[in-house]
Structures are given as C-alpha cells and as structure tokens.
Amino acid sequence: MKRLSPDTLAALPAEVARPLYDRESQEVGIVHFGIGAFHRAHQAWYTDAAMNAGDRDWMITGVSLRSAGVARQMNPQGGLYTVAEQSDDGMRARIVGSVRNVLVASEEPDAVIAAVAAPATRIVSLTVTEKGYCRNPVGSLDFDLAHSLSFYYFVTQGLLARAKAGLPGVTLLSCDNLAENGAILERLMRQYLARHEPDLVDWFDRNCTCPATMIDRIVPATTDEDRAAVAAALGGPEDEACQDEACQDEACVVTEPFSQWVIEDRFASPRPRWEAVGAQIVSEVAPYETAKLRMLNGAHSLLAYCGLRAGHEYVHEAIADPALRSLAEQLMRNEAAPTIATAPGQDLAAYADALIARFANPSLNHRLIQIAMDGSQKIPQRWLETLAHNEKHGRTCPAIREGLTAWIHHLQGHNGPVDDPLADKLSRAAKSADPMTALFGEGGLLTSSWRPQ
C-alpha cells in the first residue's frame, strides 16, 4: 500500500480536500510543543485553512518532547496528514499541509532551540496537557518536574538566543484545557526564567505575550480501524484485493465536524488570520473558557467515571444511558451554568443542547478511559470550582457529588490501572477511611477553594 506523501497527493480522489498553497515556498512561523492528535485536528487545521485563504509563512515545526512516535508517523509523509470528520452523513476527509516537520526534543535538542530562535518564528504554541505545565499542588512551578526535557527549557534557550541576536519576542500560545491558561503560562515561565536565566525576565516581560485561549473539538485517539477507513477514503476500497489502490496515512486524526477556538487579542507580533476561517479573536476569553471547562469538560469527566462504573466503553454509549444523560444534563444546566458570567450573546442553554448532540455522535468512538486520564489535573477546574461557587450561594451539586464518588471508585482500581501523575498517592487516599477528606480536605492532595462538608 502506498503512503501519503507530497508525491502521492495529486493522485488522491477529487472529493478529498487538499492544500491550495505551495507548501515548499512557505516559511515556518510557528513552533508547536505537543503535536498530538488534538493539535493536528485543531490549531494546525485552522492554520492550514488560513494559508488556503491566502496567508503566507505560517508553516509549523512540531516538537515531541520525548516520544519519536509522531515524528515516525509524519516525517515520512512530508508532514501531511488527514483530518477525517465523522458524522451521521459519513466521513469527510481533508489533507492538512501546515506541518513542515516534527522534531524529537530528546534526540535533537539543538534543533528545537534553533527552531524557537529562528527569525521567522513568531508564535510558540503548546498542547502539552494539564500535567505538562509541571505545577505543584499549590499551582507554582515544580522545578523537579520542569527538568531539561520540559518545554520550559527549550523555550527559555530559544528566547535567550533571540535576545542575544537582537530579534523580537514571540507569542507563547497555550492551547490546553486550563482556566486562565495564558496567565498561568506567563507566571510559570517567569518562575522558570527567574531561577535559570534571571537576566532574561525583563526582556521576556517587554517582548513576549501569553494570550488566553479556549479550544474545543472532540478528538478521540486514532485506532487501526480509523486508519483503515482513512486509507480507503484516500485511494480505494478496503477490500484486500484492492489494497494497492488505497493510501496509508499513519498520522491521520478522526474528529467531529464541530470546532471552536477563542483567542485573546494579545499578540507580540503578526499572526495568521485565524478569524477569517472560523476562530474568534476577542478581548475577554473567560466566559467561553469557563463554560467549556465547567459544562463540556465537566460533563465529559462525569460521563467518563460514571460511565465506566456502569460498564460503558464510549461517550456515545454513556450519554444514551438515561440515568447518565440525566446526570450530565443536571451538571450542565443546573450546576455549572448558574456559575458562569456570560459574554453578550452567549446562550448556555443552546450550548448544553449542542453538547448533548455532540456527545451522542455514534460515529466517534471516544473512549471513556481516555477522558478518565489525569483526573487530578482536571477535576479542580471542571468540578471543584463549580461546587465551591454553588455552596457559597446555598446550592447543592448532586451530579458532581456523584461524579466524585465515581472518581474515587476509579482510583480504587475498579476500572484497571489509574493513569495519573499522582496515581500512587491518589490510590492510597481513595482506599483510606475517609477518601473525600484525604483528597480534598485541609492538607489533602488537591488544593482548591472547595472543602468536603
């Protein structure tokens, strides 16, 4: 079976969309840390659309901090990959061309630093997940975790080279599910700089910015079945006798038709015209970010832990369970929505309706166990802030309380090994005589404004 590459691009079926620009003539303008499936289905997808619309010189150099897996998928394909949108109407495939190459930081650290320091680089973006920010329980930088293979080291060395060369600063763009992600990134970067390159702090403050963002698209982990379906869409039927007609894409991602990206208008230098292809550039991200974290992400975590406990495997199975759907509706409409100060025109009731429909998409096999990962990094902003706000106003949150009970059940090992940076400590706390206090009480593992009552 042939492999997707610049050489095979022209032979793809006419119905497969592809880049409309000359990729080789475009310079790299973005360095992205954490080039996983979500980035490929979201920020790189928007950037490809912006270049299709006429923007120039916004190619992306991706960086994998440790694993060479994505580099092995993408580099032999010249950075090309498929975004396959799945819905009841079937699959719609688009080849995205905005990624130039993928560097593996653990294997080629100097190349990563050089990419950040390159004169054409204007944006350094991140999807490193919540745990990638290396925060301790009180939210400050954990310097033991933020060692030489964290993004902090590479960004710092690249910025240092820029400052020495007299180059302008860059925009550092967090695209992770963190409340106030821009402010958190800025604060943690300053802490790292103050420890390791104190003379660079003032230059950083004067020349770099860290806008807040809100990102939203459901992107399940890609399966072998997904790759087979994409291969068929790119070249021919899945029948073994016709495999020579198919086109294998090892880097493809499967996602939903819906996508949203809200970005604070605070850039250090030029940027792609993402707003021309569907992104929202706004002065205040917080209302959108809070709604997404507390409603979408909050309901996702609820469905994950309660769904696994009920024996379900996928999100669409969990939301089809009447009891679980009722819990998700309760969380979104009655517990989360009243805590959100909306932006003009922001309709939370319609947002909840749309989320239920998206969760029910049977074409997306979004595994509950994938959402259940790293709960210690997610639950404070997805559930505990909602709990604290409601209890302050005399309201109860039975759905979130049920979710916490299901999370403790998960931490006790009932769904298999716990994938979390605090797994061992969480397991001990969950098996203690009073798990709620061990996890959330005074001196508990998770620090928040909410305390068990």
mmCIF file of C-alpha atoms in Angstrom, residues 133-136 138-144 146 151-153 156 172 183-202 204-205 210:
data_model
loop_
_atom_site.group_PDB
_atom_site.id
_atom_site.type_symbol
_atom_site.label_atom_id
_atom_site.label_comp_id
_atom_site.label_asym_id
_atom_site.label_seq_id
_atom_site.Cartn_x
_atom_site.Cartn_y
_atom_site.Cartn_z
ATOM 1 C CA TYR A 133 2.901 22.570 32.949
ATOM 2 C CA CYS A 134 4.693 20.876 35.869
ATOM 3 C CA ARG A 135 2.745 22.546 38.656
ATOM 4 C CA ASN A 136 2.928 21.574 42.304
ATOM 5 C CA VAL A 138 -0.378 24.969 45.163
ATOM 6 C CA GLY A 139 -0.054 25.867 41.473
ATOM 7 C CA SER A 140 3.559 27.055 41.372
ATOM 8 C CA LEU A 141 6.236 25.557 39.142
ATOM 9 C CA ASP A 142 7.624 22.240 40.363
ATOM 10 C CA PHE A 143 11.280 22.657 39.437
ATOM 11 C CA ASP A 144 11.970 18.947 39.886
ATOM 12 C CA ALA A 146 10.370 21.071 34.939
ATOM 13 C CA PHE A 151 9.140 22.821 27.186
ATOM 14 C CA TYR A 152 10.367 25.458 29.668
ATOM 15 C CA TYR A 153 13.996 24.587 28.957
ATOM 16 C CA THR A 156 13.988 29.579 27.507
ATOM 17 C CA LEU A 172 3.523 31.989 23.672
ATOM 18 C CA ALA A 183 -1.856 33.885 32.710
ATOM 19 C CA ILE A 184 -0.735 30.512 34.102
ATOM 20 C CA LEU A 185 1.813 30.033 31.315
ATOM 21 C CA GLU A 186 3.160 33.560 31.790
ATOM 22 C CA ARG A 187 3.516 33.133 35.551
ATOM 23 C CA LEU A 188 5.212 29.739 35.294
ATOM 24 C CA MET A 189 7.569 30.915 32.542
ATOM 25 C CA ARG A 190 8.610 33.854 34.726
ATOM 26 C CA GLN A 191 9.288 31.491 37.626
ATOM 27 C CA TYR A 192 11.446 29.280 35.420
ATOM 28 C CA LEU A 193 13.320 32.266 33.980
ATOM 29 C CA ALA A 194 13.874 33.771 37.411
ATOM 30 C CA ARG A 195 15.524 30.547 38.553
ATOM 31 C CA HIS A 196 17.555 29.716 35.432
ATOM 32 C CA GLU A 197 18.005 32.927 33.389
ATOM 33 C CA PRO A 198 17.147 35.863 35.666
ATOM 34 C CA ASP A 199 18.618 38.431 33.273
ATOM 35 C CA LEU A 200 16.017 37.361 30.687
ATOM 36 C CA VAL A 201 12.947 38.138 32.818
ATOM 37 C CA ASP A 202 12.767 41.825 31.894
ATOM 38 C CA PHE A 204 10.515 38.456 28.369
ATOM 39 C CA ASP A 205 8.131 40.930 30.019
ATOM 40 C CA CYS A 210 0.850 34.903 26.546
#
